[in-house]
mmCIF file with all atom_site columns, C-alpha atoms in Angstrom:
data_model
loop_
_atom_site.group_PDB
_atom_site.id
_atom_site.type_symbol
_atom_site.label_atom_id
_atom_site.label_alt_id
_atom_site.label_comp_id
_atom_site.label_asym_id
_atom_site.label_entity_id
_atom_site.label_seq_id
_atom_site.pdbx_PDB_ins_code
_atom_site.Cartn_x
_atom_site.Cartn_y
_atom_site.Cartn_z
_atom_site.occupancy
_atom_site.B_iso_or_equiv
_atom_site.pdbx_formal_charge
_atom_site.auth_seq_id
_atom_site.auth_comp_id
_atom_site.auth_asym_id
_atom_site.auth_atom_id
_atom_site.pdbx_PDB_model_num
ATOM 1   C CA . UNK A 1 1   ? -93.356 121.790 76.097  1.00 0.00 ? 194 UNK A CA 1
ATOM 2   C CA . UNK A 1 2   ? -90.143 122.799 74.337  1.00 0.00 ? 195 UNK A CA 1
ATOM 3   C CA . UNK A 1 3   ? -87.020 122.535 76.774  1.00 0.00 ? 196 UNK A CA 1
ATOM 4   C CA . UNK A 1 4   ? -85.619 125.765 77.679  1.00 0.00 ? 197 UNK A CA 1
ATOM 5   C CA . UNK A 1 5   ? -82.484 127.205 77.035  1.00 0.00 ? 198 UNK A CA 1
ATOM 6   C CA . UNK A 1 6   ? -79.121 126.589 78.957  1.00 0.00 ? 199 UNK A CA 1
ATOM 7   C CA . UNK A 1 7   ? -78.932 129.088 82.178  1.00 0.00 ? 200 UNK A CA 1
ATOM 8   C CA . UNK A 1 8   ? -75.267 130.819 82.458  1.00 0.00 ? 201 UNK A CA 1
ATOM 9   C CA . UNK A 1 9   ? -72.991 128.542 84.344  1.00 0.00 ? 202 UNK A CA 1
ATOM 10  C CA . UNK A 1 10  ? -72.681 129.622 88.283  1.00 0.00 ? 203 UNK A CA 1
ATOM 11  C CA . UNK A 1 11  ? -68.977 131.060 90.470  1.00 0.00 ? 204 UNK A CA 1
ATOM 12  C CA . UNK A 1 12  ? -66.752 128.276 91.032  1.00 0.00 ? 205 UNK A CA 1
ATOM 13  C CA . UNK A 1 13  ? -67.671 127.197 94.630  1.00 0.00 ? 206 UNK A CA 1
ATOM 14  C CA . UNK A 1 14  ? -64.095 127.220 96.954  1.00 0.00 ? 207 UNK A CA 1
ATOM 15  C CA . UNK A 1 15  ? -61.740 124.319 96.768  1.00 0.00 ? 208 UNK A CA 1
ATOM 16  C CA . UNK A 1 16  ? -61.675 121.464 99.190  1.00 0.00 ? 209 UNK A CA 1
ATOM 17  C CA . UNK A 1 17  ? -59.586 120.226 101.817 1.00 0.00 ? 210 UNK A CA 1
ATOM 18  C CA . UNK A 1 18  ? -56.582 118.379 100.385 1.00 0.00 ? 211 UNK A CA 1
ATOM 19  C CA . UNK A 1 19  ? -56.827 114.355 100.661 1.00 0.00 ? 212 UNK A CA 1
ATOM 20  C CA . UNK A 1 20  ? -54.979 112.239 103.092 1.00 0.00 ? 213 UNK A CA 1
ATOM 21  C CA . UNK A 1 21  ? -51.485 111.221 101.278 1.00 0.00 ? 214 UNK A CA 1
ATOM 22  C CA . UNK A 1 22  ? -50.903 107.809 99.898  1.00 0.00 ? 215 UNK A CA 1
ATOM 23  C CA . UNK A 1 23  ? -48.893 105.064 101.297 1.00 0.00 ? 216 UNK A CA 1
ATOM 24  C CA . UNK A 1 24  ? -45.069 105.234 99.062  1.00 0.00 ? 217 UNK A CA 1
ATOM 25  C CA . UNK A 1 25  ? -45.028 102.646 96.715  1.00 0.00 ? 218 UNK A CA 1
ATOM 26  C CA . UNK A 1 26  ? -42.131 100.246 96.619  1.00 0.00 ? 219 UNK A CA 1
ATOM 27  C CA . UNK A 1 27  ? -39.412 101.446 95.313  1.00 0.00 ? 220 UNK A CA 1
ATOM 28  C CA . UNK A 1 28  ? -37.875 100.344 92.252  1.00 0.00 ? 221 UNK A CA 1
ATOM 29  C CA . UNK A 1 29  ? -34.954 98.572  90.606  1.00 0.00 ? 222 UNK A CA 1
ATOM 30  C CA . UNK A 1 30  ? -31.611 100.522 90.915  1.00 0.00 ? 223 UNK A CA 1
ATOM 31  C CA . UNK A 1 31  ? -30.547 101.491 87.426  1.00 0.00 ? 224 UNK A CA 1
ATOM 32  C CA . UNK A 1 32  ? -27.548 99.808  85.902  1.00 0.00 ? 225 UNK A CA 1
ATOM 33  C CA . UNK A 1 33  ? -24.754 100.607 82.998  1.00 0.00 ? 226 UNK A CA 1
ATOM 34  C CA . UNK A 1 34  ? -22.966 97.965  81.292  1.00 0.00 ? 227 UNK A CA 1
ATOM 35  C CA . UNK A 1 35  ? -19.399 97.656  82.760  1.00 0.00 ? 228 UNK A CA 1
ATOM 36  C CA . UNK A 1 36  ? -16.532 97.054  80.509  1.00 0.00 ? 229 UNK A CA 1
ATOM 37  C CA . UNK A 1 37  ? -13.260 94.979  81.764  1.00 0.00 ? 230 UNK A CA 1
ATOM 38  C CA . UNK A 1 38  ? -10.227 94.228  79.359  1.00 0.00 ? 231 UNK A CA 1
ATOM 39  C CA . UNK A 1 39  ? -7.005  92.920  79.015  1.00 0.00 ? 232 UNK A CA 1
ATOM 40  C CA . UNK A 1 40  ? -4.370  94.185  76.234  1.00 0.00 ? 233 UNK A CA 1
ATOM 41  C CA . UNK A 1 41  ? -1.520  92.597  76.248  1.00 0.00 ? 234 UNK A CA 1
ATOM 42  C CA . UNK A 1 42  ? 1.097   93.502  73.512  1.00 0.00 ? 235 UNK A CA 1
ATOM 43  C CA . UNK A 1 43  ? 3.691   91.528  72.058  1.00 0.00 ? 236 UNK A CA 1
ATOM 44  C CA . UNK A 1 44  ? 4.338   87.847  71.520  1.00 0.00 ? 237 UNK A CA 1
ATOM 45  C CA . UNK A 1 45  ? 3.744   84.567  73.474  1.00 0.00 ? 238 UNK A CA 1
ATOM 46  C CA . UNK A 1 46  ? 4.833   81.039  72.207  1.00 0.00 ? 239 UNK A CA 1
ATOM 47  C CA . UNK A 1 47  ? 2.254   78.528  72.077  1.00 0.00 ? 240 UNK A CA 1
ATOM 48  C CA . UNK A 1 48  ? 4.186   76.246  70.013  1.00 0.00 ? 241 UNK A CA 1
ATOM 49  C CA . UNK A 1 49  ? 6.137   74.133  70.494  1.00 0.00 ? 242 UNK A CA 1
ATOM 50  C CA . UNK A 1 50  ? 4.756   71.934  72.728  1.00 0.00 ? 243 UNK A CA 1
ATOM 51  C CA . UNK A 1 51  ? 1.927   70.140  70.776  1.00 0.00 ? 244 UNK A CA 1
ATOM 52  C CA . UNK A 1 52  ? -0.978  69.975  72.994  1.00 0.00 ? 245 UNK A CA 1
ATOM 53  C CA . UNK A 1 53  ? -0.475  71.800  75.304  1.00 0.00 ? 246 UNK A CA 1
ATOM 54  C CA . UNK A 1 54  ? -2.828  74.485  76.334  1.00 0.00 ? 247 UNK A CA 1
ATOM 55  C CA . UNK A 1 55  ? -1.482  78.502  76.605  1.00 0.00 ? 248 UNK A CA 1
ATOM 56  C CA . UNK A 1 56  ? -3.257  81.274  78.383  1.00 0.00 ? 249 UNK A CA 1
ATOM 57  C CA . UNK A 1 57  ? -3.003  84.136  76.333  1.00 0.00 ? 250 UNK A CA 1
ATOM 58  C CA . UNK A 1 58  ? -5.435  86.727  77.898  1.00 0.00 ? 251 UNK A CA 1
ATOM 59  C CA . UNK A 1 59  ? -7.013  86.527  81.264  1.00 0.00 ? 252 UNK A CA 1
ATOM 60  C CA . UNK A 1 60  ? -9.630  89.233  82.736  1.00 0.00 ? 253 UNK A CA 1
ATOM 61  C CA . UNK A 1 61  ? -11.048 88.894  86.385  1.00 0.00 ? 254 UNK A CA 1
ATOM 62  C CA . UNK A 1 62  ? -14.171 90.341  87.491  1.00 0.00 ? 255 UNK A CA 1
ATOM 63  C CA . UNK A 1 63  ? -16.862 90.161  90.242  1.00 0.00 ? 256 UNK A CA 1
ATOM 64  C CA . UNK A 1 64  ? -20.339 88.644  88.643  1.00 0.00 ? 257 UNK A CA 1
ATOM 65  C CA . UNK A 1 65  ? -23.951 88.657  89.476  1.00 0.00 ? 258 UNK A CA 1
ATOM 66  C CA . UNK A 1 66  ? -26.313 85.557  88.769  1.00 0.00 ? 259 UNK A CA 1
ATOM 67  C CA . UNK A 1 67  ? -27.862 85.813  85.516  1.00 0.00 ? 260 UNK A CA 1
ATOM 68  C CA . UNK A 1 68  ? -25.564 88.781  83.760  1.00 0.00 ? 261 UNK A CA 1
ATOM 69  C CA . UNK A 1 69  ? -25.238 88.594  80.695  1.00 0.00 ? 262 UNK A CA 1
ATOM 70  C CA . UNK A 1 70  ? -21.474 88.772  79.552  1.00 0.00 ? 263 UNK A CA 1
ATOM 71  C CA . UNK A 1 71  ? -20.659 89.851  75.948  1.00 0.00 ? 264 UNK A CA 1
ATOM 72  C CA . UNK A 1 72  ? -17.025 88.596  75.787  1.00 0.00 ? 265 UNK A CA 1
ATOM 73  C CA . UNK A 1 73  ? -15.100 89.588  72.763  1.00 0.00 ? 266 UNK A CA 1
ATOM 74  C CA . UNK A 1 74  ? -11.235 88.581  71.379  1.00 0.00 ? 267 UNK A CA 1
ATOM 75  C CA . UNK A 1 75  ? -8.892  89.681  68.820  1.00 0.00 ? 268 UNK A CA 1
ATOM 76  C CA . UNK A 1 76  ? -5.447  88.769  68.463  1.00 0.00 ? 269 UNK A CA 1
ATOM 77  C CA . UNK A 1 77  ? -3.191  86.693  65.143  1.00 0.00 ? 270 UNK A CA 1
ATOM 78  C CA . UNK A 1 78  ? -1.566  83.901  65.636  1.00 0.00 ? 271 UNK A CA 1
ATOM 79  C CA . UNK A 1 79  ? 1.810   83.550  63.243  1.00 0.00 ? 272 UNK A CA 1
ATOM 80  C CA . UNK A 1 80  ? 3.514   80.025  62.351  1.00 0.00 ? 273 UNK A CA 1
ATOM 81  C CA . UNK A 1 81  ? 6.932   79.995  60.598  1.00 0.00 ? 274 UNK A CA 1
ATOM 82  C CA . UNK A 1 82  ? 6.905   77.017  58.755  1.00 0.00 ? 275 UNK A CA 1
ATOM 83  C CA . UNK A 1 83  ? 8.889   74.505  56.090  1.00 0.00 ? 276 UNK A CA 1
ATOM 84  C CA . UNK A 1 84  ? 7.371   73.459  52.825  1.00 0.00 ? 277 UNK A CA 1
ATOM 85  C CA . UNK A 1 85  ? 4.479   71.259  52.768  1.00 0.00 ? 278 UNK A CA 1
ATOM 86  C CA . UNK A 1 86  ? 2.665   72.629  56.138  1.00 0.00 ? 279 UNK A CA 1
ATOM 87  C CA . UNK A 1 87  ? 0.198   71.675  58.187  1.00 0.00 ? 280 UNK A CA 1
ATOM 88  C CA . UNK A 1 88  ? -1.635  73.935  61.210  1.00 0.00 ? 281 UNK A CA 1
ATOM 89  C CA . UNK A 1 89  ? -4.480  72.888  63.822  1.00 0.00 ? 282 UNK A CA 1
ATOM 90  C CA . UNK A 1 90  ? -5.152  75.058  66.297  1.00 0.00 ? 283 UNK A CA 1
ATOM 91  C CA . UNK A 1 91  ? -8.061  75.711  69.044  1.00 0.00 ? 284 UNK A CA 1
ATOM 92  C CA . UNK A 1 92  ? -9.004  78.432  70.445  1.00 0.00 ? 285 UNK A CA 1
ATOM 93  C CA . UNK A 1 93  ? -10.660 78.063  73.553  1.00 0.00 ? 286 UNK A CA 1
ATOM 94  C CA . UNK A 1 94  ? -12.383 80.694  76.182  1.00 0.00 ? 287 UNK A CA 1
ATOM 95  C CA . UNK A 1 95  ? -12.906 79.398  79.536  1.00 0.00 ? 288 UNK A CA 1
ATOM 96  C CA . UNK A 1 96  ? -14.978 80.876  82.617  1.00 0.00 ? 289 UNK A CA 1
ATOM 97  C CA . UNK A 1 97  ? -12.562 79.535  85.477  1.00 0.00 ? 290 UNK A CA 1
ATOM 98  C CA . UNK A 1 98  ? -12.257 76.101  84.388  1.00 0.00 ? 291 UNK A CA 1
ATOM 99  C CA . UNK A 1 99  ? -15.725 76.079  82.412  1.00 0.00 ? 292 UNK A CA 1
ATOM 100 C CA . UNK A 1 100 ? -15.308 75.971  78.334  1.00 0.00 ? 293 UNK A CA 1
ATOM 101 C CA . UNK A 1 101 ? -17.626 78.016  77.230  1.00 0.00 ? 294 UNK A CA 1
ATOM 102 C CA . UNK A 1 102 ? -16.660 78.235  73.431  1.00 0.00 ? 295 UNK A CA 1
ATOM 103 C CA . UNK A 1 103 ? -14.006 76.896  70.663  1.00 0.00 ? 296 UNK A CA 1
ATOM 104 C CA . UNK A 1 104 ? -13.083 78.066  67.735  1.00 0.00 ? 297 UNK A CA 1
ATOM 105 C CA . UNK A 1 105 ? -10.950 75.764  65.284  1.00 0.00 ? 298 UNK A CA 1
ATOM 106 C CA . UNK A 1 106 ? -8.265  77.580  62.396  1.00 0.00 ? 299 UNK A CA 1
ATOM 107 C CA . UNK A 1 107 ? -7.412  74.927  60.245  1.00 0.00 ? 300 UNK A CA 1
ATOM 108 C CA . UNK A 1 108 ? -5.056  75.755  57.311  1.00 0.00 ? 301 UNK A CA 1
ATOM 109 C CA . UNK A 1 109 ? -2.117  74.121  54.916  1.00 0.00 ? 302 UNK A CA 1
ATOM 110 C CA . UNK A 1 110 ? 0.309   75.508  52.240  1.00 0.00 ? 303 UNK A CA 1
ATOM 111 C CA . UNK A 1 111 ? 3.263   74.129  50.368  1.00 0.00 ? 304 UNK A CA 1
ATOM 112 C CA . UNK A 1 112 ? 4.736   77.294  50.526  1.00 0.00 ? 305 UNK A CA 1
ATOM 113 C CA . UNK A 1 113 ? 7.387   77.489  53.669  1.00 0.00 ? 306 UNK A CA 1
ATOM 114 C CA . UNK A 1 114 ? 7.644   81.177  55.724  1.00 0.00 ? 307 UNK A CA 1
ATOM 115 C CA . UNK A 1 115 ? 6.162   83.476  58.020  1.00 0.00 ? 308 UNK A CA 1
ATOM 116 C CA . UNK A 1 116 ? 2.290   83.196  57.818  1.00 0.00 ? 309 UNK A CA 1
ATOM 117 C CA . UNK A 1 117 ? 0.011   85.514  60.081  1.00 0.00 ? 310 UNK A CA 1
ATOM 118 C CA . UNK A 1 118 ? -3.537  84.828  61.047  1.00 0.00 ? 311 UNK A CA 1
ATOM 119 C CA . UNK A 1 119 ? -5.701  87.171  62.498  1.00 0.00 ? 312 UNK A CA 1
ATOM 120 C CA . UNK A 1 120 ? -8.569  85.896  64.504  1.00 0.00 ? 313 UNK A CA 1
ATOM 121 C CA . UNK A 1 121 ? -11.633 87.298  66.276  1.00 0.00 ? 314 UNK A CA 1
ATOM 122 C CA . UNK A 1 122 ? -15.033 86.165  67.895  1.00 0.00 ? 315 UNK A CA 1
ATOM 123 C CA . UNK A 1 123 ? -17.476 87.168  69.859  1.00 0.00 ? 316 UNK A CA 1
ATOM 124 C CA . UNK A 1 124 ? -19.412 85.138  72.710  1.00 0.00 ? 317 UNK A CA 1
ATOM 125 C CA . UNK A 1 125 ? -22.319 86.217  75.122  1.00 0.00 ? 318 UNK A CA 1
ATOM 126 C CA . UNK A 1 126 ? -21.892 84.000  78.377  1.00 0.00 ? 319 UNK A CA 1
ATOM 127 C CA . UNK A 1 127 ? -24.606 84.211  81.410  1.00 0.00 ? 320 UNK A CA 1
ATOM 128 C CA . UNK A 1 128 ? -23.257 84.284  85.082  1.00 0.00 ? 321 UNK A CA 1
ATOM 129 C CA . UNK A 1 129 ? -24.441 80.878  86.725  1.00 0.00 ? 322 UNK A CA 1
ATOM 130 C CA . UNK A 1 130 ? -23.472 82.070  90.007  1.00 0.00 ? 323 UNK A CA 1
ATOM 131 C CA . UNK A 1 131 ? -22.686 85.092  91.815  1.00 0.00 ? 324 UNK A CA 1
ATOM 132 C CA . UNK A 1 132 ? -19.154 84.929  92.490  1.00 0.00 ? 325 UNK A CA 1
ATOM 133 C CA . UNK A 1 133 ? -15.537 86.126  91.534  1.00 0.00 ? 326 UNK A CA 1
ATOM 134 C CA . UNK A 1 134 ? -15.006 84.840  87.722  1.00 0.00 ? 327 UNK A CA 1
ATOM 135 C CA . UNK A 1 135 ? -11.626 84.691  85.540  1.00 0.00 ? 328 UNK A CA 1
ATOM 136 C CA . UNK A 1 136 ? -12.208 84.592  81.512  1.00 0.00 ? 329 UNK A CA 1
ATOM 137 C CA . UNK A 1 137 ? -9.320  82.989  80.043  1.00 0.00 ? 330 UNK A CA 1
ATOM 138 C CA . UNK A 1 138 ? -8.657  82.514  76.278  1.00 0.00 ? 331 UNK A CA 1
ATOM 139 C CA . UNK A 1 139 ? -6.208  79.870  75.756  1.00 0.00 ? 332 UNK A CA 1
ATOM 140 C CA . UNK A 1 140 ? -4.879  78.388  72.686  1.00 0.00 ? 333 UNK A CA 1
ATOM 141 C CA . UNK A 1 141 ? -3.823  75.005  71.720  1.00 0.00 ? 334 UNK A CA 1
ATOM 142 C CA . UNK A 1 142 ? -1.949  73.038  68.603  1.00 0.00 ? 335 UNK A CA 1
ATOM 143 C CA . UNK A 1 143 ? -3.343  69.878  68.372  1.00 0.00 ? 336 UNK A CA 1
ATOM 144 C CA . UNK A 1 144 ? -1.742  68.738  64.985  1.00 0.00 ? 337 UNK A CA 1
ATOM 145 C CA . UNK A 1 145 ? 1.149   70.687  63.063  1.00 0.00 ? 338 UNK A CA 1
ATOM 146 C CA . UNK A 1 146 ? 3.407   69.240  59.903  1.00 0.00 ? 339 UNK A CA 1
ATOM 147 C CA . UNK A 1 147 ? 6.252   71.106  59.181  1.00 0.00 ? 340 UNK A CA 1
ATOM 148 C CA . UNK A 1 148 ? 6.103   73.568  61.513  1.00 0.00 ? 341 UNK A CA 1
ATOM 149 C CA . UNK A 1 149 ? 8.980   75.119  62.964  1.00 0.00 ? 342 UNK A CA 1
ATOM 150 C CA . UNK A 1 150 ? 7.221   77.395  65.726  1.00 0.00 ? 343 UNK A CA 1
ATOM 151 C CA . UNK A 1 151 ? 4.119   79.437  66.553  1.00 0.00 ? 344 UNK A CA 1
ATOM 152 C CA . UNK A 1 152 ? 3.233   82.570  68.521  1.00 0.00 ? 345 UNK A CA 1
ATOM 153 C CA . UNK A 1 153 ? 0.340   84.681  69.667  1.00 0.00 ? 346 UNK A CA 1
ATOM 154 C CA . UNK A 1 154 ? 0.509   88.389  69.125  1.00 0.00 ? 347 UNK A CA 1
ATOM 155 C CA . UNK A 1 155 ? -1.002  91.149  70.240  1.00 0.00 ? 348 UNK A CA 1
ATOM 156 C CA . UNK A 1 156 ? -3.886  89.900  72.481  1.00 0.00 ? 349 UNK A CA 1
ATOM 157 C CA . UNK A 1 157 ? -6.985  91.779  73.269  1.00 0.00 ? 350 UNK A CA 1
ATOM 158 C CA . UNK A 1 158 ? -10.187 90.479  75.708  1.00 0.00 ? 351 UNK A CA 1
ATOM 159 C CA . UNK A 1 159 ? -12.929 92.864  76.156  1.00 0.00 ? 352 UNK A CA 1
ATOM 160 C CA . UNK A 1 160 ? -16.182 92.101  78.665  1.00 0.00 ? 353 UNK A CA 1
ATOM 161 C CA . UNK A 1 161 ? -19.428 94.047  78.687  1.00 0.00 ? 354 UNK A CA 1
ATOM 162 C CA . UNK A 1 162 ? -21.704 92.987  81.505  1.00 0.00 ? 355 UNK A CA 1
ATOM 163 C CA . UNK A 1 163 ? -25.035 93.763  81.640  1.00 0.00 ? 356 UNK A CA 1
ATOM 164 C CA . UNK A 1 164 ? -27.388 93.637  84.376  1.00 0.00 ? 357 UNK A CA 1
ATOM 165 C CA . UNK A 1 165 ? -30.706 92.305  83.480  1.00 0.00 ? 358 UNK A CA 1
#
């Protein structure tokens, strides 16, 4: 025959004894914030005259783990007072102790003589290859000049973000 219709659901019977607890899972990576280190140094520094020579013009030191990633940035200008009928080279080079990690080349000419100002910036992401104690160094050097009388670095900035992977 025909099924029959539902019957009205029964009390709710009393609740059980509470399970044994787990074992405590492993516990998990500490969190991490990016860390910022910086050098500002105002003012000038020669780094010219001498022709190729190599000047440190902003340094930061900091503790780094294996495999951070670094996110190095730089800002300064770089002025030349010149004769007529100039030539400039210049590198500019950032180091991890006495790694090169990066160069940058300005290049530039004019028959005009005076006071010329460059400002320059990059950015570079380096990864830790050790852990260890690291300096970043940018340094600067003219490697061919015509006609000019002197050059300086001003206002020099270095900023590092580390992040922990």
């Amino acid at each position: 025959g025909v099924t029959g219709a539902t019957g009205v659901t029964g009390a709710t019977g009393v609740t059980g004894a509470t399970g044994v607890t787990g074992a405590t899972g492993a516990t998990g990576p500490t969190a991490s914030s990016p860390t910022l280190a910086f050098s500002e140094v105002p003012g000038t520094i020669t780094i010219y005259p001498p022709l190729n020579t190599e000047v440190t013009v902003a340094s930061v030191t900091q503790n780094v783990l294996i495999n951070q990633r670094l996110k190095i940035d730089y800002a300064l200008a770089v002025e030349i007072i010149t004769t007529a009928n100039w030539s400039f080279v210049l590198e500019m080079r950032l180091y991890r102790d006495t790694t090169l990690i990066d160069t940058r080349t300005l290049n530039s000419n004019s028959q005009q003589s005076g006071t010329h100002r460059f400002p320059l910036a990059n950015t570079q992401v380096d990864i830790a290859p050790a852990t260890t104690t690291s300096t970043y160094s940018l340094r600067l050097i003219v490697i061919t000049d015509s006609s000019v009388t002197s050059a300086t670095a001003i206002n020099r900035d270095l900023n590092i973000i580390t992040f922990t992977p």
